[in-house]
Coordinates of C-alpha atoms in Angstrom, one line a residue:
X2 CA 25.1 -1.3 3.6
X3 CA 21.1 -3.8 3.3
X4 CA 21.1 -6.7 1.6
X5 CA 17.7 -6.8 -0.3
X6 CA 15.9 -9.9 0.7
X7 CA 16.3 -11.5 -2.1
X8 CA 12.9 -13.8 -1.9
X9 CA 10.7 -10.1 -1.4
X10 CA 13.3 -9.0 -4.7
X11 CA 11.6 -12.4 -6.2
X12 CA 8.5 -11.5 -4.9
X13 CA 8.4 -7.5 -6.5
X14 CA 9.5 -9.1 -10.3
X15 CA 6.9 -11.6 -10.1
X16 CA 4.5 -8.7 -9.0
X17 CA 5.9 -6.4 -11.4
X18 CA 5.1 -9.1 -14.2
X19 CA 1.8 -9.4 -13.2
X20 CA 0.9 -6.3 -13.4
X21 CA 2.3 -5.4 -16.9
X22 CA 0.3 -8.4 -18.2
X23 CA -3.2 -7.8 -16.3
X24 CA -2.9 -4.1 -17.9
X25 CA -2.4 -5.1 -21.1
X26 CA -5.9 -7.7 -20.3
X27 CA -7.3 -4.5 -19.2
X28 CA -6.5 -2.4 -22.2
X29 CA -7.4 -5.4 -24.8
X30 CA -10.5 -5.8 -22.7
X31 CA -11.3 -1.8 -23.1
X32 CA -10.6 -2.1 -26.8
X33 CA -12.8 -4.7 -27.8
X34 CA -15.8 -4.1 -25.8
X35 CA -17.6 -2.5 -28.9
X36 CA -17.5 -6.1 -30.5
X37 CA -18.8 -8.1 -28.0
X38 CA -21.8 -8.2 -29.2
X39 CA -21.1 -8.9 -32.6
X40 CA -18.7 -11.6 -32.6
X41 CA -19.1 -14.8 -30.0
X42 CA -15.2 -15.5 -29.6
X43 CA -15.2 -11.1 -28.9
X44 CA -17.6 -12.3 -25.9
X45 CA -15.9 -14.9 -24.8
X46 CA -12.4 -13.3 -24.5
X47 CA -13.9 -10.3 -22.9
X48 CA -15.9 -12.7 -19.7
X49 CA -12.1 -14.7 -19.7
X50 CA -10.7 -11.3 -18.8
X51 CA -13.3 -9.7 -16.2
X52 CA -13.4 -12.8 -14.4
X53 CA -9.8 -11.9 -12.7
X54 CA -8.2 -9.1 -14.1
X55 CA -9.5 -6.3 -11.4
X56 CA -9.3 -9.0 -8.8
X57 CA -5.6 -9.4 -9.2
X58 CA -5.4 -5.9 -10.2
X59 CA -6.7 -5.0 -6.5
X60 CA -4.7 -7.8 -4.8
X61 CA -1.2 -6.1 -6.8
X62 CA -2.2 -2.8 -5.6
X63 CA -3.1 -4.1 -2.1
X64 CA 0.4 -5.9 -1.9
X65 CA 2.6 -2.8 -3.0
X66 CA 0.5 -0.1 -0.8
X67 CA 2.8 -2.5 2.2
X68 CA 6.0 -0.3 1.0
X69 CA 3.7 3.0 1.4
X70 CA 0.6 3.2 3.5
X71 CA 1.6 4.9 6.6
X72 CA 3.2 7.9 8.1
X73 CA 4.2 10.6 5.4
X74 CA 4.7 8.2 2.6
X75 CA 1.1 7.2 2.9
X76 CA -0.2 11.2 3.2
X77 CA 1.8 11.8 0.2
X78 CA -0.1 8.7 -2.1
X79 CA -3.2 9.8 -0.9
X80 CA -2.2 13.9 -2.2
X81 CA -0.9 12.0 -5.3
X82 CA -4.0 9.8 -5.5
X83 CA -6.1 12.8 -5.3
X84 CA -4.4 15.5 -7.6
X85 CA -4.6 12.5 -10.5
X86 CA -8.1 12.3 -9.9
X87 CA -8.9 15.7 -10.1
X88 CA -6.5 16.1 -13.2
X89 CA -8.2 13.2 -15.7
X90 CA -11.4 13.0 -14.0
X91 CA -11.5 16.5 -15.8
X92 CA -9.5 16.2 -19.3
X93 CA -11.8 12.5 -19.5
X94 CA -15.0 14.8 -18.2
X95 CA -14.0 17.5 -21.2
X96 CA -13.9 15.3 -23.7
X97 CA -16.6 13.4 -23.3
X98 CA -18.7 16.1 -23.6
X99 CA -17.0 17.8 -26.5
X100 CA -15.6 14.7 -28.1
X101 CA -16.8 10.6 -27.2
X102 CA -20.4 11.5 -26.0
X103 CA -20.3 8.5 -24.2
X104 CA -23.9 7.4 -23.4
X105 CA -24.9 7.0 -19.6
X106 CA -22.0 9.3 -17.7
X107 CA -23.2 11.7 -14.9
X108 CA -20.2 14.3 -15.2
X109 CA -20.1 15.3 -11.5
X110 CA -16.9 14.6 -9.4
X111 CA -18.6 12.8 -7.2
X112 CA -19.2 9.9 -10.0
X113 CA -15.6 8.6 -11.2
X114 CA -15.1 8.8 -15.1
X115 CA -15.3 4.9 -16.2
X116 CA -11.6 3.5 -15.6
X117 CA -11.5 6.5 -13.1
X118 CA -13.1 4.8 -10.3
X119 CA -9.8 3.0 -9.6
X120 CA -8.0 5.6 -8.7
X121 CA -11.0 6.9 -6.4
X122 CA -11.5 3.5 -4.9
X123 CA -7.7 3.1 -3.9
X124 CA -8.2 6.1 -1.8
X125 CA -10.5 4.7 -0.1
X126 CA -8.9 1.4 0.5
X127 CA -6.2 2.6 1.7
X128 CA -8.1 5.1 4.3
X129 CA -10.0 1.6 5.0
X130 CA -7.2 -0.1 5.1
X131 CA -5.8 2.1 8.0
X132 CA -8.9 2.2 10.2
X133 CA -8.4 -1.3 9.8
X134 CA -5.2 -0.9 11.3
X135 CA -6.0 -2.8 14.3
X136 CA -8.0 -5.5 13.6
X137 CA -6.4 -9.0 13.0
X138 CA -6.0 -10.4 9.2
X139 CA -9.0 -12.3 9.8
X140 CA -11.3 -10.0 10.3
X141 CA -10.0 -7.5 7.9
X142 CA -11.0 -10.4 5.4
X143 CA -14.2 -11.1 7.1
X144 CA -15.2 -7.1 7.6
X145 CA -14.3 -7.0 3.7
X146 CA -16.3 -9.9 2.3
X147 CA -18.9 -9.2 4.2
X148 CA -18.7 -5.0 3.5
X149 CA -18.5 -6.1 -0.5
X150 CA -22.0 -8.4 0.1
X151 CA -23.5 -5.6 2.3
X152 CA -22.9 -2.9 0.0
X153 CA -25.5 -4.4 -3.2
X154 CA -28.5 -4.1 -0.6
X155 CA -27.5 -0.2 -0.9
X156 CA -30.7 1.3 -2.9
X157 CA -28.3 4.1 -4.8
X158 CA -26.7 4.0 -7.8
X159 CA -23.0 2.0 -7.4
X160 CA -21.6 4.6 -9.9
X161 CA -21.4 7.4 -7.2
X162 CA -18.3 8.5 -4.8
X163 CA -17.5 4.5 -6.6
X164 CA -19.1 3.0 -3.2
X165 CA -20.1 -0.2 -4.8
X166 CA -17.3 -1.1 -6.4
X167 CA -15.1 -0.1 -3.6
X168 CA -16.2 -2.6 -1.7
X169 CA -17.4 -5.3 -4.1
X170 CA -13.2 -5.4 -4.2
X171 CA -12.1 -4.8 -1.2
X172 CA -11.6 -8.3 -0.3
X173 CA -8.8 -8.5 -2.9
X174 CA -7.0 -5.3 -1.5
X175 CA -6.7 -6.6 1.6
X176 CA -5.7 -9.9 0.6
X177 CA -3.0 -8.3 -1.5
X178 CA -1.7 -6.6 1.6
X179 CA -1.3 -9.6 3.2
X180 CA 0.0 -11.9 0.4
X181 CA 3.2 -14.2 1.4
X182 CA 4.3 -14.6 -1.6
X183 CA 7.0 -17.1 -0.1
X184 CA 4.0 -19.2 0.5
X185 CA 2.3 -18.9 -2.7
X186 CA 6.3 -19.6 -4.7
X187 CA 6.5 -22.7 -3.0
X188 CA 2.8 -23.8 -3.8
X189 CA 3.3 -22.8 -7.0
X190 CA 6.4 -25.1 -8.8
X191 CA 6.8 -26.2 -11.8
X192 CA 3.4 -28.4 -12.4
X193 CA 1.0 -26.9 -9.9
X194 CA 1.9 -23.5 -11.8
X195 CA 1.9 -25.5 -15.2
X196 CA -1.7 -27.0 -14.1
X197 CA -2.6 -23.6 -13.4
X198 CA -1.8 -22.0 -16.5
X199 CA -3.4 -24.9 -18.2
X200 CA -6.5 -24.8 -16.1
X201 CA -7.3 -20.7 -17.1
X202 CA -6.7 -21.5 -20.6
X203 CA -9.1 -24.1 -20.8
X204 CA -11.5 -21.4 -19.0
X205 CA -10.7 -19.0 -21.9
X206 CA -11.7 -22.0 -24.8
X207 CA -14.9 -23.1 -22.6
X208 CA -16.2 -19.0 -22.8
X209 CA -15.1 -18.2 -26.0
X210 CA -17.3 -21.6 -27.2
X211 CA -20.2 -21.2 -25.1
X212 CA -19.9 -19.3 -22.0
X213 CA -23.0 -18.3 -19.8
X214 CA -24.5 -15.2 -20.6
X215 CA -23.6 -13.3 -16.9
X216 CA -24.8 -9.9 -16.9
X217 CA -21.5 -8.0 -17.5
X218 CA -22.9 -5.7 -14.3
X219 CA -22.4 -8.5 -11.8
X220 CA -18.3 -8.6 -13.5
X221 CA -18.2 -5.0 -13.1
X222 CA -19.0 -4.6 -9.4
X223 CA -20.3 -1.1 -10.1
X224 CA -23.8 -2.0 -10.0
X225 CA -26.4 -2.7 -6.9
X226 CA -28.4 -6.5 -6.5
X227 CA -31.5 -3.8 -7.8
X228 CA -29.5 -1.9 -10.5
X229 CA -29.0 -6.1 -11.5
X230 CA -32.5 -6.7 -11.0
X231 CA -32.0 -9.1 -8.0
X232 CA -34.4 -8.3 -6.2
X233 CA -34.3 -11.6 -3.4
X234 CA -33.0 -11.0 0.0
X235 CA -30.6 -14.2 -1.1
X236 CA -28.8 -12.3 -3.3
X237 CA -25.9 -11.4 -1.6
X238 CA -25.6 -15.2 -2.1
X239 CA -24.8 -14.3 -6.0
X240 CA -22.0 -12.4 -5.3
X241 CA -20.3 -14.7 -2.7
X242 CA -20.6 -17.2 -5.8
X243 CA -18.9 -14.6 -7.9
X244 CA -16.0 -14.5 -5.3
X245 CA -15.7 -17.7 -5.2
X246 CA -15.4 -17.6 -9.4
X247 CA -13.2 -14.9 -9.3
X248 CA -10.5 -16.5 -7.3
X249 CA -10.3 -20.0 -9.2
X250 CA -9.9 -17.9 -12.4
X251 CA -7.1 -15.8 -10.7
X252 CA -5.9 -18.5 -9.2
X253 CA -5.2 -20.1 -12.6
X254 CA -4.0 -16.9 -14.2
X255 CA -1.5 -16.7 -12.1
X256 CA 0.4 -20.1 -13.7
X257 CA 0.8 -18.0 -16.5
X258 CA 2.8 -15.5 -14.9
X259 CA 6.8 -15.9 -15.0
X260 CA 8.9 -15.3 -12.2
X261 CA 12.0 -14.1 -14.3
X262 CA 12.9 -11.1 -14.4
X263 CA 13.2 -9.4 -18.4
X264 CA 11.4 -6.0 -20.0
X265 CA 8.5 -6.4 -19.1
X266 CA 9.2 -5.8 -15.5
X267 CA 10.8 -3.0 -16.1
X268 CA 7.2 -2.3 -17.8
X269 CA 5.7 -3.2 -15.2
X270 CA 7.2 -0.2 -13.4
X271 CA 4.8 2.0 -15.3
X272 CA 1.4 0.3 -15.7
X273 CA 0.3 3.3 -14.8
X274 CA 0.1 5.7 -17.5
X275 CA -0.8 2.9 -19.6
X276 CA -3.8 2.5 -16.9
X277 CA -4.7 6.3 -17.1
X278 CA -3.7 7.2 -20.7
X279 CA -5.4 4.3 -22.8
X280 CA -9.0 5.2 -22.2
X281 CA -7.7 8.1 -24.6
X282 CA -7.1 6.0 -27.2
X283 CA -10.2 3.7 -26.7
X284 CA -12.8 6.5 -26.8
X285 CA -11.1 8.2 -29.6
X286 CA -11.0 5.4 -31.3
X287 CA -14.7 4.8 -30.3
X288 CA -15.5 8.0 -31.2
X289 CA -13.9 7.6 -34.9
X290 CA -16.3 5.1 -35.8
X291 CA -13.2 2.6 -36.9
X292 CA -15.6 -0.2 -35.6
X293 CA -17.8 -0.1 -38.1
X294 CA -15.7 -1.4 -40.0
X295 CA -14.4 -4.5 -37.5
X296 CA -16.5 -7.7 -38.5
X297 CA -14.6 -10.8 -38.5
X298 CA -11.9 -12.3 -36.5
X299 CA -8.8 -10.4 -38.7
X300 CA -10.2 -7.4 -37.6
X301 CA -10.8 -8.5 -34.2
X302 CA -7.2 -9.4 -34.4
X303 CA -5.8 -6.3 -35.4
X304 CA -7.6 -5.2 -32.4
X305 CA -6.2 -7.0 -29.7
X306 CA -2.4 -6.6 -31.4
X307 CA -2.5 -3.0 -31.9
X308 CA -4.2 -3.2 -28.3
X309 CA -0.9 -4.9 -27.0
X310 CA 1.7 -3.0 -28.8
X311 CA 0.2 0.6 -27.6
X312 CA 0.4 -1.1 -24.2
X313 CA 4.1 -1.8 -24.6
X314 CA 4.7 1.6 -25.8
X315 CA 2.8 3.9 -23.1
X316 CA 4.7 2.0 -20.4
X317 CA 8.4 3.2 -22.3
X318 CA 10.4 5.2 -19.6
X319 CA 10.4 7.9 -22.8
X320 CA 6.2 8.6 -21.8
X321 CA 7.0 8.4 -18.3
X322 CA 9.7 11.1 -19.4
X323 CA 7.1 13.2 -21.3
X324 CA 3.9 13.1 -19.1
X325 CA 5.2 12.8 -16.0
X326 CA 3.9 16.0 -14.5
X327 CA 0.4 15.0 -15.8
X328 CA 0.8 11.1 -14.6
X329 CA 2.7 12.0 -11.4
X330 CA 2.4 14.9 -10.4
X331 CA 4.7 16.8 -7.7
X332 CA 2.3 16.9 -4.6
X333 CA 5.4 18.4 -2.7
X334 CA 4.0 21.7 -2.7
X335 CA 0.8 20.3 -0.6
X336 CA 3.2 19.0 1.9
X337 CA 4.9 22.2 2.5
X338 CA 1.9 24.6 2.5
X339 CA 0.8 22.0 4.8
X340 CA 4.0 22.5 7.2
X341 CA 3.7 26.1 7.2
X342 CA 0.3 26.1 8.2
X343 CA 1.0 23.7 11.1
X344 CA 3.9 25.7 12.0
X345 CA 1.5 29.3 12.8
X346 CA -0.6 27.3 14.4
X347 CA -0.7 28.4 18.0

Protein backbone atom coordinates (compact mmCIF):
# COMPACT_ATOMS: atom_id res chain seq x y z
CA UNK A 1 0.00 0.00 0.00
CA UNK A 2 1.35 3.45 -0.96
CA UNK A 3 1.32 5.84 1.95
CA UNK A 4 0.37 9.44 1.27
CA UNK A 5 3.09 11.99 1.94
CA UNK A 6 1.97 13.89 5.09
CA UNK A 7 3.33 17.17 3.71
CA UNK A 8 1.50 16.70 0.41
CA UNK A 9 -1.70 15.90 2.30
CA UNK A 10 -1.23 19.02 4.42
CA UNK A 11 -0.66 21.06 1.28
CA UNK A 12 -3.84 19.71 -0.33
CA UNK A 13 -5.80 20.57 2.81
CA UNK A 14 -4.43 24.12 2.83
CA UNK A 15 -5.24 24.69 -0.83
CA UNK A 16 -8.73 23.24 -0.52
CA UNK A 17 -9.33 25.63 2.40
CA UNK A 18 -7.96 28.46 0.30
CA UNK A 19 -10.09 27.47 -2.68
CA UNK A 20 -13.27 27.60 -0.63
CA UNK A 21 -12.38 30.96 0.91
CA UNK A 22 -11.69 32.30 -2.56
CA UNK A 23 -14.99 31.09 -3.99
CA UNK A 24 -16.71 32.96 -1.17
CA UNK A 25 -14.94 36.13 -2.30
CA UNK A 26 -15.90 35.41 -5.92
CA UNK A 27 -19.59 35.06 -5.01
CA UNK A 28 -19.46 38.02 -2.62
CA UNK A 29 -17.64 40.23 -5.12
CA UNK A 30 -20.15 39.53 -7.87
CA UNK A 31 -23.06 39.94 -5.44
CA UNK A 32 -22.02 43.42 -4.27
CA UNK A 33 -20.98 44.71 -7.69
CA UNK A 34 -24.29 46.57 -8.22
CA UNK A 35 -23.67 48.41 -4.92
CA UNK A 36 -20.11 49.62 -5.39
CA UNK A 37 -21.06 52.88 -7.13
CA UNK A 38 -23.48 53.76 -4.32
CA UNK A 39 -21.62 52.71 -1.19
CA UNK A 40 -17.97 53.58 -0.53
CA UNK A 41 -17.50 50.70 1.86
CA UNK A 42 -18.67 48.22 -0.77
CA UNK A 43 -16.34 49.79 -3.33
CA UNK A 44 -13.42 49.31 -0.95
CA UNK A 45 -14.41 45.71 -0.19
CA UNK A 46 -14.77 45.05 -3.91
CA UNK A 47 -11.28 46.40 -4.64
CA UNK A 48 -9.81 44.38 -1.76
CA UNK A 49 -11.37 41.21 -3.16
CA UNK A 50 -10.11 41.91 -6.68
CA UNK A 51 -6.62 42.66 -5.42
CA UNK A 52 -6.04 38.97 -4.70
CA UNK A 53 -8.92 36.63 -5.46
CA UNK A 54 -8.36 35.94 -9.16
CA UNK A 55 -4.55 35.76 -8.90
CA UNK A 56 -4.89 33.26 -6.06
CA UNK A 57 -7.67 31.32 -7.75
CA UNK A 58 -5.48 30.90 -10.82
CA UNK A 59 -2.53 29.95 -8.60
CA UNK A 60 -4.64 27.26 -6.88
CA UNK A 61 -5.76 25.98 -10.29
CA UNK A 62 -2.14 25.71 -11.38
CA UNK A 63 -1.23 23.91 -8.16
CA UNK A 64 -3.85 21.20 -8.67
CA UNK A 65 -3.09 20.98 -12.41
CA UNK A 66 0.17 19.21 -11.54
CA UNK A 67 -1.87 16.07 -10.89
CA UNK A 68 -3.48 15.96 -14.35
CA UNK A 69 -1.56 17.99 -16.91
CA UNK A 70 -0.04 15.27 -19.07
CA UNK A 71 -1.16 12.08 -20.73
CA UNK A 72 -4.66 10.62 -20.75
CA UNK A 73 -5.63 12.48 -17.57
CA UNK A 74 -4.67 15.80 -19.12
CA UNK A 75 -6.61 15.10 -22.32
CA UNK A 76 -9.67 14.13 -20.31
CA UNK A 77 -9.57 17.37 -18.32
CA UNK A 78 -9.29 19.43 -21.51
CA UNK A 79 -12.26 17.61 -23.04
CA UNK A 80 -14.32 18.19 -19.91
CA UNK A 81 -13.44 21.89 -19.82
CA UNK A 82 -14.56 22.11 -23.43
CA UNK A 83 -17.87 20.43 -22.64
CA UNK A 84 -18.45 22.65 -19.60
CA UNK A 85 -17.76 25.72 -21.70
CA UNK A 86 -20.18 24.72 -24.46
CA UNK A 87 -22.93 23.83 -21.98
CA UNK A 88 -22.72 26.92 -19.81
CA UNK A 89 -21.92 29.33 -22.62
CA UNK A 90 -25.14 28.19 -24.30
CA UNK A 91 -27.12 28.30 -21.04
CA UNK A 92 -25.95 31.73 -19.91
CA UNK A 93 -26.28 33.24 -23.39
CA UNK A 94 -29.83 31.91 -23.79
CA UNK A 95 -30.82 33.27 -20.38
CA UNK A 96 -29.17 36.61 -21.12
CA UNK A 97 -31.10 37.05 -24.36
CA UNK A 98 -34.38 36.09 -22.72
CA UNK A 99 -34.02 37.38 -19.16
CA UNK A 100 -30.76 38.94 -17.94
CA UNK A 101 -30.09 41.51 -20.72
CA UNK A 102 -26.61 42.42 -19.45
CA UNK A 103 -25.16 45.40 -21.29
CA UNK A 104 -22.10 45.00 -23.50
CA UNK A 105 -22.31 41.22 -23.91
CA UNK A 106 -20.97 39.69 -27.12
CA UNK A 107 -23.18 36.70 -27.87
CA UNK A 108 -20.62 34.52 -29.55
CA UNK A 109 -19.05 31.17 -28.80
CA UNK A 110 -15.71 32.97 -29.13
CA UNK A 111 -16.52 35.58 -26.44
CA UNK A 112 -16.91 33.84 -23.05
CA UNK A 113 -19.97 35.00 -21.15
CA UNK A 114 -18.78 36.91 -18.07
CA UNK A 115 -17.38 34.37 -15.56
CA UNK A 116 -16.94 31.68 -18.22
CA UNK A 117 -13.69 33.33 -19.28
CA UNK A 118 -12.08 31.19 -16.60
CA UNK A 119 -12.94 27.96 -18.42
CA UNK A 120 -11.53 29.21 -21.71
CA UNK A 121 -8.39 30.51 -20.05
CA UNK A 122 -7.92 27.35 -17.97
CA UNK A 123 -7.79 25.26 -21.13
CA UNK A 124 -5.27 27.69 -22.65
CA UNK A 125 -3.10 27.71 -19.51
CA UNK A 126 -2.87 23.94 -19.64
CA UNK A 127 -1.93 23.98 -23.32
CA UNK A 128 0.65 26.70 -22.74
CA UNK A 129 2.18 24.74 -19.85
CA UNK A 130 2.44 21.69 -22.10
CA UNK A 131 4.17 23.83 -24.69
CA UNK A 132 6.61 25.15 -22.09
CA UNK A 133 7.17 21.71 -20.60
CA UNK A 134 10.87 21.51 -21.50
CA UNK A 135 11.68 25.03 -20.34
CA UNK A 136 13.18 25.81 -16.96
CA UNK A 137 10.93 27.15 -14.23
CA UNK A 138 12.59 30.55 -14.48
CA UNK A 139 12.08 30.69 -18.24
CA UNK A 140 8.40 29.75 -17.86
CA UNK A 141 7.76 32.50 -15.31
CA UNK A 142 9.72 35.06 -17.32
CA UNK A 143 7.75 34.24 -20.47
CA UNK A 144 4.45 34.36 -18.58
CA UNK A 145 5.17 37.81 -17.13
CA UNK A 146 6.41 39.15 -20.47
CA UNK A 147 3.31 37.78 -22.23
CA UNK A 148 1.04 39.25 -19.55
CA UNK A 149 2.55 42.68 -20.14
CA UNK A 150 2.75 42.37 -23.94
CA UNK A 151 -0.88 41.28 -24.46
CA UNK A 152 -2.03 44.69 -23.31
CA UNK A 153 -0.48 46.30 -26.38
CA UNK A 154 -2.65 44.34 -28.82
CA UNK A 155 -5.09 46.51 -30.74
CA UNK A 156 -8.03 44.19 -30.16
CA UNK A 157 -10.92 43.72 -27.77
CA UNK A 158 -9.39 41.63 -24.98
CA UNK A 159 -12.68 39.76 -24.41
CA UNK A 160 -12.45 37.66 -27.59
CA UNK A 161 -11.15 34.16 -26.87
CA UNK A 162 -10.42 35.51 -23.36
CA UNK A 163 -7.03 36.41 -24.80
CA UNK A 164 -6.32 39.24 -22.38
CA UNK A 165 -7.08 37.39 -19.15
CA UNK A 166 -5.39 34.23 -20.40
CA UNK A 167 -2.04 35.96 -20.61
CA UNK A 168 -2.54 38.50 -17.81
CA UNK A 169 -3.13 35.68 -15.31
CA UNK A 170 -0.72 33.16 -16.87
CA UNK A 171 2.09 34.05 -14.40
CA UNK A 172 -0.06 32.95 -11.48
CA UNK A 173 -0.89 29.63 -13.11
CA UNK A 174 2.82 28.95 -13.70
CA UNK A 175 3.70 29.97 -10.14
CA UNK A 176 0.95 27.72 -8.80
CA UNK A 177 2.16 24.81 -10.89
CA UNK A 178 5.63 25.11 -9.37
CA UNK A 179 4.47 26.18 -5.89
CA UNK A 180 6.39 24.58 -3.03
CA UNK A 181 4.09 24.10 -0.07
CA UNK A 182 7.02 22.92 2.04
CA UNK A 183 8.86 26.23 1.58
CA UNK A 184 5.66 28.18 2.14
CA UNK A 185 4.72 26.33 5.34
CA UNK A 186 8.24 26.75 6.67
CA UNK A 187 7.99 30.52 6.17
CA UNK A 188 4.37 31.03 7.22
CA UNK A 189 4.77 30.00 10.85
CA UNK A 190 2.81 31.50 13.73
CA UNK A 191 4.05 35.10 13.79
CA UNK A 192 4.63 35.53 10.06
CA UNK A 193 1.19 34.10 9.32
CA UNK A 194 -0.44 36.38 11.90
CA UNK A 195 1.38 39.42 10.50
CA UNK A 196 0.25 38.54 6.97
CA UNK A 197 -3.36 38.15 8.13
CA UNK A 198 -3.20 41.50 9.91
CA UNK A 199 -1.75 43.11 6.77
CA UNK A 200 -4.62 41.76 4.67
CA UNK A 201 -7.21 43.19 7.05
CA UNK A 202 -5.31 46.49 7.14
CA UNK A 203 -5.40 46.66 3.34
CA UNK A 204 -9.17 46.10 3.52
CA UNK A 205 -9.61 48.93 6.03
CA UNK A 206 -7.46 51.32 3.99
CA UNK A 207 -9.34 50.55 0.77
CA UNK A 208 -12.71 50.85 2.51
CA UNK A 209 -11.86 54.20 4.07
CA UNK A 210 -9.82 55.97 1.43
CA UNK A 211 -8.78 53.57 -1.29
CA UNK A 212 -7.44 54.79 -4.65
CA UNK A 213 -9.94 54.87 -7.48
CA UNK A 214 -8.16 52.37 -9.73
CA UNK A 215 -10.02 51.76 -13.02
CA UNK A 216 -11.61 48.35 -12.54
CA UNK A 217 -10.48 47.22 -15.99
CA UNK A 218 -6.96 46.95 -14.61
CA UNK A 219 -8.15 44.67 -11.81
CA UNK A 220 -10.31 42.56 -14.12
CA UNK A 221 -7.44 41.94 -16.55
CA UNK A 222 -9.84 41.74 -19.51
CA UNK A 223 -8.94 44.98 -21.27
CA UNK A 224 -6.04 46.11 -23.39
CA UNK A 225 -4.12 49.29 -22.62
CA UNK A 226 -5.93 51.00 -25.49
CA UNK A 227 -9.30 50.12 -23.93
CA UNK A 228 -8.07 51.38 -20.57
CA UNK A 229 -7.05 54.72 -22.05
CA UNK A 230 -3.36 54.09 -21.35
CA UNK A 231 -1.86 54.54 -24.80
CA UNK A 232 1.63 55.46 -23.63
CA UNK A 233 4.48 53.23 -24.79
CA UNK A 234 5.32 52.50 -21.16
CA UNK A 235 1.79 51.35 -20.25
CA UNK A 236 3.20 47.88 -19.56
CA UNK A 237 4.88 49.31 -16.46
CA UNK A 238 1.43 49.86 -14.97
CA UNK A 239 0.69 46.16 -15.31
CA UNK A 240 4.02 45.25 -13.74
CA UNK A 241 3.15 47.54 -10.83
CA UNK A 242 -0.24 45.89 -10.55
CA UNK A 243 1.44 42.47 -10.49
CA UNK A 244 3.49 43.64 -7.52
CA UNK A 245 0.39 44.93 -5.72
CA UNK A 246 -1.51 41.69 -6.39
CA UNK A 247 1.37 39.56 -5.12
CA UNK A 248 1.57 41.59 -1.90
CA UNK A 249 -2.21 41.42 -1.39
CA UNK A 250 -2.20 37.69 -2.15
CA UNK A 251 0.64 36.91 0.26
CA UNK A 252 -1.21 38.87 2.92
CA UNK A 253 -4.50 37.02 2.34
CA UNK A 254 -2.73 33.65 2.64
CA UNK A 255 -2.17 34.49 6.28
CA UNK A 256 -5.93 34.14 6.84
CA UNK A 257 -6.10 30.58 5.48
CA UNK A 258 -6.10 27.76 8.06
CA UNK A 259 -3.88 24.70 7.67
CA UNK A 260 -6.17 22.23 9.41
CA UNK A 261 -8.90 19.89 8.19
CA UNK A 262 -12.47 21.12 8.62
CA UNK A 263 -15.82 21.13 6.87
CA UNK A 264 -14.43 23.93 4.75
CA UNK A 265 -11.83 21.53 3.36
CA UNK A 266 -14.55 19.23 2.06
CA UNK A 267 -16.51 22.15 0.62
CA UNK A 268 -13.35 23.19 -1.20
CA UNK A 269 -13.57 20.02 -3.29
CA UNK A 270 -16.78 21.27 -4.94
CA UNK A 271 -16.03 24.91 -5.69
CA UNK A 272 -16.56 24.25 -9.41
CA UNK A 273 -20.28 23.89 -8.68
CA UNK A 274 -20.35 27.21 -6.86
CA UNK A 275 -18.38 28.91 -9.60
CA UNK A 276 -20.52 27.79 -12.52
CA UNK A 277 -23.89 28.10 -10.76
CA UNK A 278 -23.55 31.25 -8.68
CA UNK A 279 -23.66 33.45 -11.77
CA UNK A 280 -27.25 32.33 -12.33
CA UNK A 281 -28.16 33.49 -8.82
CA UNK A 282 -26.40 36.84 -9.17
CA UNK A 283 -27.84 37.57 -12.60
CA UNK A 284 -31.36 36.58 -11.49
CA UNK A 285 -31.04 38.89 -8.48
CA UNK A 286 -29.91 41.76 -10.69
CA UNK A 287 -32.70 41.16 -13.21
CA UNK A 288 -35.31 41.07 -10.42
CA UNK A 289 -34.60 44.67 -9.43
CA UNK A 290 -33.96 43.78 -5.79
CA UNK A 291 -30.82 45.93 -5.69
CA UNK A 292 -32.98 49.04 -6.10
CA UNK A 293 -34.16 48.49 -2.52
CA UNK A 294 -30.69 48.08 -1.00
CA UNK A 295 -29.15 51.37 0.03
CA UNK A 296 -27.74 51.04 3.53
CA UNK A 297 -25.18 49.04 5.50
CA UNK A 298 -27.76 46.57 6.80
CA UNK A 299 -28.90 45.73 3.28
CA UNK A 300 -25.31 45.32 2.09
CA UNK A 301 -24.53 43.05 5.06
CA UNK A 302 -27.56 40.93 4.17
CA UNK A 303 -26.29 40.59 0.59
CA UNK A 304 -22.89 39.43 1.86
CA UNK A 305 -24.42 36.99 4.35
CA UNK A 306 -26.65 35.56 1.63
CA UNK A 307 -23.64 35.13 -0.68
CA UNK A 308 -21.75 33.20 2.02
CA UNK A 309 -24.72 30.97 2.85
CA UNK A 310 -25.41 30.22 -0.81
CA UNK A 311 -21.74 29.41 -1.34
CA UNK A 312 -21.95 26.82 1.43
CA UNK A 313 -25.22 25.50 0.01
CA UNK A 314 -23.90 25.09 -3.54
CA UNK A 315 -20.82 23.27 -2.21
CA UNK A 316 -22.90 20.54 -0.58
CA UNK A 317 -22.66 16.92 -1.80
CA UNK A 318 -26.39 16.88 -2.60
CA UNK A 319 -25.89 19.62 -5.21
CA UNK A 320 -23.13 17.60 -6.82
CA UNK A 321 -25.27 14.46 -6.90
CA UNK A 322 -28.13 16.37 -8.52
CA UNK A 323 -26.21 18.47 -11.03
CA UNK A 324 -23.14 16.35 -11.72
CA UNK A 325 -24.16 15.58 -15.36
CA UNK A 326 -24.47 19.32 -16.06
CA UNK A 327 -21.42 20.65 -14.21
CA UNK A 328 -19.07 17.70 -14.76
CA UNK A 329 -20.38 16.05 -17.93
CA UNK A 330 -18.93 12.68 -18.84
CA UNK A 331 -16.47 12.74 -21.71
CA UNK A 332 -15.79 9.00 -21.73
CA UNK A 333 -17.92 8.61 -24.86
CA UNK A 334 -15.65 11.08 -26.67
CA UNK A 335 -12.57 9.15 -25.59
CA UNK A 336 -14.20 5.90 -26.73
CA UNK A 337 -15.01 7.39 -30.15
CA UNK A 338 -11.47 8.71 -30.46
CA UNK A 339 -9.97 5.29 -29.68
CA UNK A 340 -12.32 3.61 -32.15
CA UNK A 341 -11.33 6.07 -34.85
CA UNK A 342 -7.65 5.45 -34.16
CA UNK A 343 -8.14 1.69 -34.42
CA UNK A 344 -9.80 2.10 -37.82
CA UNK A 345 -6.98 4.28 -39.09
CA UNK A 346 -4.63 2.18 -41.30
